[in-house]
PDB file of C-alpha atoms in Angstrom:
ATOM      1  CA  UNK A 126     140.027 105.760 117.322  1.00 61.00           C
ATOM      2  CA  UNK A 127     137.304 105.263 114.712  1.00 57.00           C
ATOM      3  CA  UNK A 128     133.977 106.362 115.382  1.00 58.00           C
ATOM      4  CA  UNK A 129     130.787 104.645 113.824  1.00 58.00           C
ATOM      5  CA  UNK A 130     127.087 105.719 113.613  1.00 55.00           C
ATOM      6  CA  UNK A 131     124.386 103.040 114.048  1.00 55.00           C
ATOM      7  CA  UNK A 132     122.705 104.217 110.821  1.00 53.00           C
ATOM      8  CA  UNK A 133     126.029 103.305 108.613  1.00 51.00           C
ATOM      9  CA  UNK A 134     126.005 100.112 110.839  1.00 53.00           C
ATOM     10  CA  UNK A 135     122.345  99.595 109.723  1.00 54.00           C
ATOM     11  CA  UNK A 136     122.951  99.931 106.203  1.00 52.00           C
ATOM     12  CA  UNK A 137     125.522  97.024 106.208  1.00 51.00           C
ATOM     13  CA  UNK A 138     123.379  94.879 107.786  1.00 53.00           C
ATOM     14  CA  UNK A 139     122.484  92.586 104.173  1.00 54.00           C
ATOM     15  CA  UNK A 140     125.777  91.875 103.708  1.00 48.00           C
ATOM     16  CA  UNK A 141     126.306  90.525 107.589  1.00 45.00           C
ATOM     17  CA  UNK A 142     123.192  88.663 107.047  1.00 49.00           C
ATOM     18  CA  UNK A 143     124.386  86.880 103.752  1.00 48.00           C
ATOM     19  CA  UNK A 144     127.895  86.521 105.569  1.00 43.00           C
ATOM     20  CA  UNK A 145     126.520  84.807 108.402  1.00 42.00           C
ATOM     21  CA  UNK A 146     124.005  82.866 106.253  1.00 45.00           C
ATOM     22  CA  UNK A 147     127.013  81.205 104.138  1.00 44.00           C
ATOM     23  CA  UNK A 148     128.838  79.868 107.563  1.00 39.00           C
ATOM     24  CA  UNK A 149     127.721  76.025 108.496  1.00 39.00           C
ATOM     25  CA  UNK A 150     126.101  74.865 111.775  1.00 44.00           C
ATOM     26  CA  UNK A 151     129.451  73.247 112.811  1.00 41.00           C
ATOM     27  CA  UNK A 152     131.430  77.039 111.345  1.00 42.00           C
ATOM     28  CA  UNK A 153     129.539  78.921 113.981  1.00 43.00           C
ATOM     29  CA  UNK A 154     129.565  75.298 116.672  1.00 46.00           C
ATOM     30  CA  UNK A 155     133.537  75.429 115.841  1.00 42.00           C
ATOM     31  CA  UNK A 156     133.595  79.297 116.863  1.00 42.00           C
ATOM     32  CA  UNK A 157     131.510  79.141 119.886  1.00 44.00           C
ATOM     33  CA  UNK A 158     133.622  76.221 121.772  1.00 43.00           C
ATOM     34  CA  UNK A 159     137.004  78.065 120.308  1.00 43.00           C
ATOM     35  CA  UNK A 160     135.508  81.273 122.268  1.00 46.00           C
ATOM     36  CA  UNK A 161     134.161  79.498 125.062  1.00 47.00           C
ATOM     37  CA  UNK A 162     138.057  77.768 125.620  1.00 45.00           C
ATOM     38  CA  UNK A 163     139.259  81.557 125.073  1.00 45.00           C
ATOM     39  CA  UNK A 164     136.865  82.693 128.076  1.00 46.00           C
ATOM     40  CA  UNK A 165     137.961  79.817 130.058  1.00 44.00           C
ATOM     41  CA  UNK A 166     141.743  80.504 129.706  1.00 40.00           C
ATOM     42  CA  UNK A 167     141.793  84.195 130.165  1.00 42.00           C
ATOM     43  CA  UNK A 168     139.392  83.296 133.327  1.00 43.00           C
ATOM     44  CA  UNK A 169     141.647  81.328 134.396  1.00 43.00           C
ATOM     45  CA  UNK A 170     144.647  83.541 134.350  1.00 39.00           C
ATOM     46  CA  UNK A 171     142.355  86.037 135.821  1.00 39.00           C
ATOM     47  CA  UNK A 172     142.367  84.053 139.061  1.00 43.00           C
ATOM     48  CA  UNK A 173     146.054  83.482 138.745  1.00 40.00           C
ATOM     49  CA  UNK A 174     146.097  87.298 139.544  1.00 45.00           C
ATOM     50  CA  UNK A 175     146.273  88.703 135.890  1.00 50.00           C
ATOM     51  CA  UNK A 176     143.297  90.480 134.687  1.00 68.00           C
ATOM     52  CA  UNK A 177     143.533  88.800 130.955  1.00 79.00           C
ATOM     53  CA  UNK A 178     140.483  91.003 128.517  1.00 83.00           C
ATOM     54  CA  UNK A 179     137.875  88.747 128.016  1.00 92.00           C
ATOM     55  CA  UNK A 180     135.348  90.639 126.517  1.00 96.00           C
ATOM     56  CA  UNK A 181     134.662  91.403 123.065  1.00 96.00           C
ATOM     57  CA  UNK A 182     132.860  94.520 122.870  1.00 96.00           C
ATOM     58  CA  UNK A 183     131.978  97.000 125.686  1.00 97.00           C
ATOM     59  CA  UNK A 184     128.352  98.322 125.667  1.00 97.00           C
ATOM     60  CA  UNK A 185     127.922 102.116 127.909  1.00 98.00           C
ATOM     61  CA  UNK A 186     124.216 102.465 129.142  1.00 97.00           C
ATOM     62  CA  UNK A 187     121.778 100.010 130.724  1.00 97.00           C
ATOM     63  CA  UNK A 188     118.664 101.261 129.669  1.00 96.00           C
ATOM     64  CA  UNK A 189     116.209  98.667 128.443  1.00 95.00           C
ATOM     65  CA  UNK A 190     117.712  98.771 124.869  1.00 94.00           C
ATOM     66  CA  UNK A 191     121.506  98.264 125.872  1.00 95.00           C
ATOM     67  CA  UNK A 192     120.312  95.613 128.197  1.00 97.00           C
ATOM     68  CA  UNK A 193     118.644  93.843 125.055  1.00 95.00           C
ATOM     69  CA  UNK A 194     121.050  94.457 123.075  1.00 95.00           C
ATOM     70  CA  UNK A 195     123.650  92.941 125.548  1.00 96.00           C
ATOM     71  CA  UNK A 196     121.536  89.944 125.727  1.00 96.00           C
ATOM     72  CA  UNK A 197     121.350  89.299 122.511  1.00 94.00           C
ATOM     73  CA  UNK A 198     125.207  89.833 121.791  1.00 95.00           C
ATOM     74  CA  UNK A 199     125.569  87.149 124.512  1.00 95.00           C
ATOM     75  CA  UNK A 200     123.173  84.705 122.963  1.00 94.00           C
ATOM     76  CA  UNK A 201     125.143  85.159 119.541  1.00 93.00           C
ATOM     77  CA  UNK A 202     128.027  83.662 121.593  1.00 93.00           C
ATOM     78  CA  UNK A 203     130.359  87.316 122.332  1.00 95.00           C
ATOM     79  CA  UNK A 204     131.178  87.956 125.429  1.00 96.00           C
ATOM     80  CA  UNK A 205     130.098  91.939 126.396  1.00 97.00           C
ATOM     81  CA  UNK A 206     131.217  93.949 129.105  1.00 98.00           C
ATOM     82  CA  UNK A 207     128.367  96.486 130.403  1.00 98.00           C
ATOM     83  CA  UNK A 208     129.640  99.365 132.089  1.00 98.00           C
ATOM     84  CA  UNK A 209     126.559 102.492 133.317  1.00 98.00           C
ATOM     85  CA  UNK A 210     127.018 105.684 134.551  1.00 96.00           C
ATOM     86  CA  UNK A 211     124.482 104.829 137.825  1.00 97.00           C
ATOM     87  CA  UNK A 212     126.914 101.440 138.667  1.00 96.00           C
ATOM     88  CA  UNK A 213     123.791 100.226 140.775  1.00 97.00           C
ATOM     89  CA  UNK A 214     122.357  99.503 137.452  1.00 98.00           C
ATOM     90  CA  UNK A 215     125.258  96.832 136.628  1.00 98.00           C
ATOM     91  CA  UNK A 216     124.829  95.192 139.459  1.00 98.00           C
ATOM     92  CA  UNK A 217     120.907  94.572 139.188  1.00 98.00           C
ATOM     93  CA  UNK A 218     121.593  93.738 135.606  1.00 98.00           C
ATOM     94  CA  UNK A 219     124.041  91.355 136.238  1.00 98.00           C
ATOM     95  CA  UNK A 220     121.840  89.730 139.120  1.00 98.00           C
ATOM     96  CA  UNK A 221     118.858  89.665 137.439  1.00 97.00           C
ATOM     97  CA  UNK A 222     118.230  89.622 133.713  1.00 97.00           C
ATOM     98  CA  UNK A 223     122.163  88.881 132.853  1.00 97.00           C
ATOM     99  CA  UNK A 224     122.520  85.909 135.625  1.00 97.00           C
ATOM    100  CA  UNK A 225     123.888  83.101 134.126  1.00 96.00           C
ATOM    101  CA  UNK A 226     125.416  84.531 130.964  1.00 97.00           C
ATOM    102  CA  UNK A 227     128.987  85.628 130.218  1.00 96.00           C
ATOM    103  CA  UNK A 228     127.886  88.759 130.731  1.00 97.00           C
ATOM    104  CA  UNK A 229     130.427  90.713 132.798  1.00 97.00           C
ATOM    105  CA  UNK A 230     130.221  94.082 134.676  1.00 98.00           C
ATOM    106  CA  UNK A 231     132.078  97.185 134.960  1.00 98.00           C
ATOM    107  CA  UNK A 232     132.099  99.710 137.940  1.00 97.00           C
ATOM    108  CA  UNK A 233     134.108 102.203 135.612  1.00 98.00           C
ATOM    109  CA  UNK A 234     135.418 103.485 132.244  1.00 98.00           C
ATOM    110  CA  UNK A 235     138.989 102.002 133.308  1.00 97.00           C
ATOM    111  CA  UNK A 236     137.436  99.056 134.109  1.00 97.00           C
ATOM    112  CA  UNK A 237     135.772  98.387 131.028  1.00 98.00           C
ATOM    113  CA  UNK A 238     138.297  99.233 128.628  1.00 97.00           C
ATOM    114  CA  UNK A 239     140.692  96.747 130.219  1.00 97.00           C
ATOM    115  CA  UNK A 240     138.294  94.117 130.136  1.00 97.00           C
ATOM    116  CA  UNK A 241     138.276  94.542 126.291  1.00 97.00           C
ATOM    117  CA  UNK A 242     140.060  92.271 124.367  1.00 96.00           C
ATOM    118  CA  UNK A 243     141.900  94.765 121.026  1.00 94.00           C
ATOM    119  CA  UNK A 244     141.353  96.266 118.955  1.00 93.00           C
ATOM    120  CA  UNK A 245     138.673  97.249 121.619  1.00 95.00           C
ATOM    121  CA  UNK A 246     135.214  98.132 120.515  1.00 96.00           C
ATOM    122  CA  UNK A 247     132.748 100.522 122.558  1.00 96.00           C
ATOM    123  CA  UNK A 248     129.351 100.881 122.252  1.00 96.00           C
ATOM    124  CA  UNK A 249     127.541 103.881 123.878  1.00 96.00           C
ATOM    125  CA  UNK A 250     123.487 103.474 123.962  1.00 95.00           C
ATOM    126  CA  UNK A 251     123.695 106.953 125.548  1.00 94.00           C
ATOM    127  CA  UNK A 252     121.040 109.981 125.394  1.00 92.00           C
ATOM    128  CA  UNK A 253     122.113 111.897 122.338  1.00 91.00           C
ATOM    129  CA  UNK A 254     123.737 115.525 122.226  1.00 92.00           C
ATOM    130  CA  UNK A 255     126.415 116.059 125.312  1.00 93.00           C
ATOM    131  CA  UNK A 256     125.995 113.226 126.837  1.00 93.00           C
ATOM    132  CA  UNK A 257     127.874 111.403 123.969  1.00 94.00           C
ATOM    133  CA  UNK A 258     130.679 113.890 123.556  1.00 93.00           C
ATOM    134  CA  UNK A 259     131.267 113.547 127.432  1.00 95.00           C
ATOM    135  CA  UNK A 260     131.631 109.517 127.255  1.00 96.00           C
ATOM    136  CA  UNK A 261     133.852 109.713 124.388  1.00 95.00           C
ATOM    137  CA  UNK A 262     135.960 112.200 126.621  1.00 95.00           C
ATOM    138  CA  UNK A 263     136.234 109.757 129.017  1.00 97.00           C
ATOM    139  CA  UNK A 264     136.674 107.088 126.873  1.00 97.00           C
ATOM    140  CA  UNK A 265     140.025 108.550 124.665  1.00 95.00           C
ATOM    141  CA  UNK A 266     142.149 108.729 127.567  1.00 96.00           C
ATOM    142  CA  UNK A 267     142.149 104.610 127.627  1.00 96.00           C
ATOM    143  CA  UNK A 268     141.771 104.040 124.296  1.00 95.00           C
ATOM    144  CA  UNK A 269     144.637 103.579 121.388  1.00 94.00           C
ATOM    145  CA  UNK A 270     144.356 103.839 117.447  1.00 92.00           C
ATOM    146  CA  UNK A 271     142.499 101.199 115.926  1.00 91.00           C
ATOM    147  CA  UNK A 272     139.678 101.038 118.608  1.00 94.00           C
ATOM    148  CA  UNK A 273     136.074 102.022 118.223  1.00 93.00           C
ATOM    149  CA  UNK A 274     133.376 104.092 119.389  1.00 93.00           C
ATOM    150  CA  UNK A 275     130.004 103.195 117.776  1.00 92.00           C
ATOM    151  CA  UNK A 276     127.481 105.932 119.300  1.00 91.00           C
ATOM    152  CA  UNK A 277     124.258 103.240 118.994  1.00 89.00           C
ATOM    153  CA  UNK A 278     122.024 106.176 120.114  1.00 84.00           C
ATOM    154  CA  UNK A 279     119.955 108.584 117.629  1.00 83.00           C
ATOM    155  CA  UNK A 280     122.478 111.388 117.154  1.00 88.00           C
ATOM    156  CA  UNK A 281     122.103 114.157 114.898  1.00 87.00           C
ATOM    157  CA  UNK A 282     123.964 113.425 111.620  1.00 88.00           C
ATOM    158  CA  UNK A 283     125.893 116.677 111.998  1.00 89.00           C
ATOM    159  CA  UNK A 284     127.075 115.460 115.468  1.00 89.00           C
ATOM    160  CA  UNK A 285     128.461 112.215 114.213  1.00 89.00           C
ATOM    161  CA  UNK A 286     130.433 113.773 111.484  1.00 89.00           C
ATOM    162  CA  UNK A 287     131.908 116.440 114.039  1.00 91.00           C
ATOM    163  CA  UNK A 288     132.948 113.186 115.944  1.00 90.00           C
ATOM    164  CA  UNK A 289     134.270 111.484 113.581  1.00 88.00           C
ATOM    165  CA  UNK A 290     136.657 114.341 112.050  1.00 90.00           C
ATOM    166  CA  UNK A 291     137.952 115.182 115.639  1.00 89.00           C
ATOM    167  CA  UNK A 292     138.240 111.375 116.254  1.00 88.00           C
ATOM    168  CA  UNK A 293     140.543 110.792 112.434  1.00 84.00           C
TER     169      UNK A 293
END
């Protein structure tokens, strides 16, 4: 499990931007219909009985920034599954501000790790301190080497590298 900081995220944001800049309208087009035919299919076994992972990153807390940010993942054509402690929250989200994207809920940790497609990436927009340290408890059990945690929130430095050594 590799564990990633916002700020280091942050800091690698040029190079995304220049990445994304180079790829043609019909590059990203191409990608969105090629993920859209991906949803489709593994929706589709879905309701053959198999729960296929559809989504492509897994965002923990519903406050009003993970529910941006969620949004705006889904407008940039991934598909996010939004998991929150108080599950109440999903399902307003999912109702209400997240009705009529491919947004798609989880009622649990299990849950939302298998609805990750691997290497499966987590992101917790958590309250800093414990809180963070007990999510990524619950999180390792389901996870495998490779995935990621990226703690979004405003950790203390110090914190993240603890994380990160007990995560190597």
């Amino acid at each position: 499990v590799c564990c990633l900081d916002l700020a280091i995220l942050l800091s690698l944001q040029p190079i995304f931007r220049r990445l994304v800049s180079r790829l043609s309208d019909s590059s990203v087009e191409s990608f969105k219909r090629t993920n859209d035919s991906q949803v489709m299919s593994a929706a589709e076994a879905s309701g053959a009985g198999a729960e296929a992972p559809l989504a492509d990153i897994g965002l923990i807390g519903l406050a009003v920034m993970g529910q941006n940010l969620i949004l705006n993942m889904n407008d940039a054509g991934f598909v996010v599954a939004a998991y929150n402690r108080t599950t109440s929250k999903v399902d307003e989200f999912l109702a209400n501000e997240a009705k009529g994207t491919k947004v798609i809920g989880a009622w649990s940790i299990e849950e939302l790790v298998r609805k990750l497609k691997k290497p499966r990436r987590v992101m917790l927009l958590v309250k800093a301190g414990r809180p963070v340290d007990d999510f990524i408890a619950m999180l390792l059990p389901h996870l495998e080497k490779g995935d990621i945690i990226i703690d979004g929130g405003n950790s203390e430095y110090t914190d993240s590298n603890r994380r990160c050594k007990a995560l190597a």
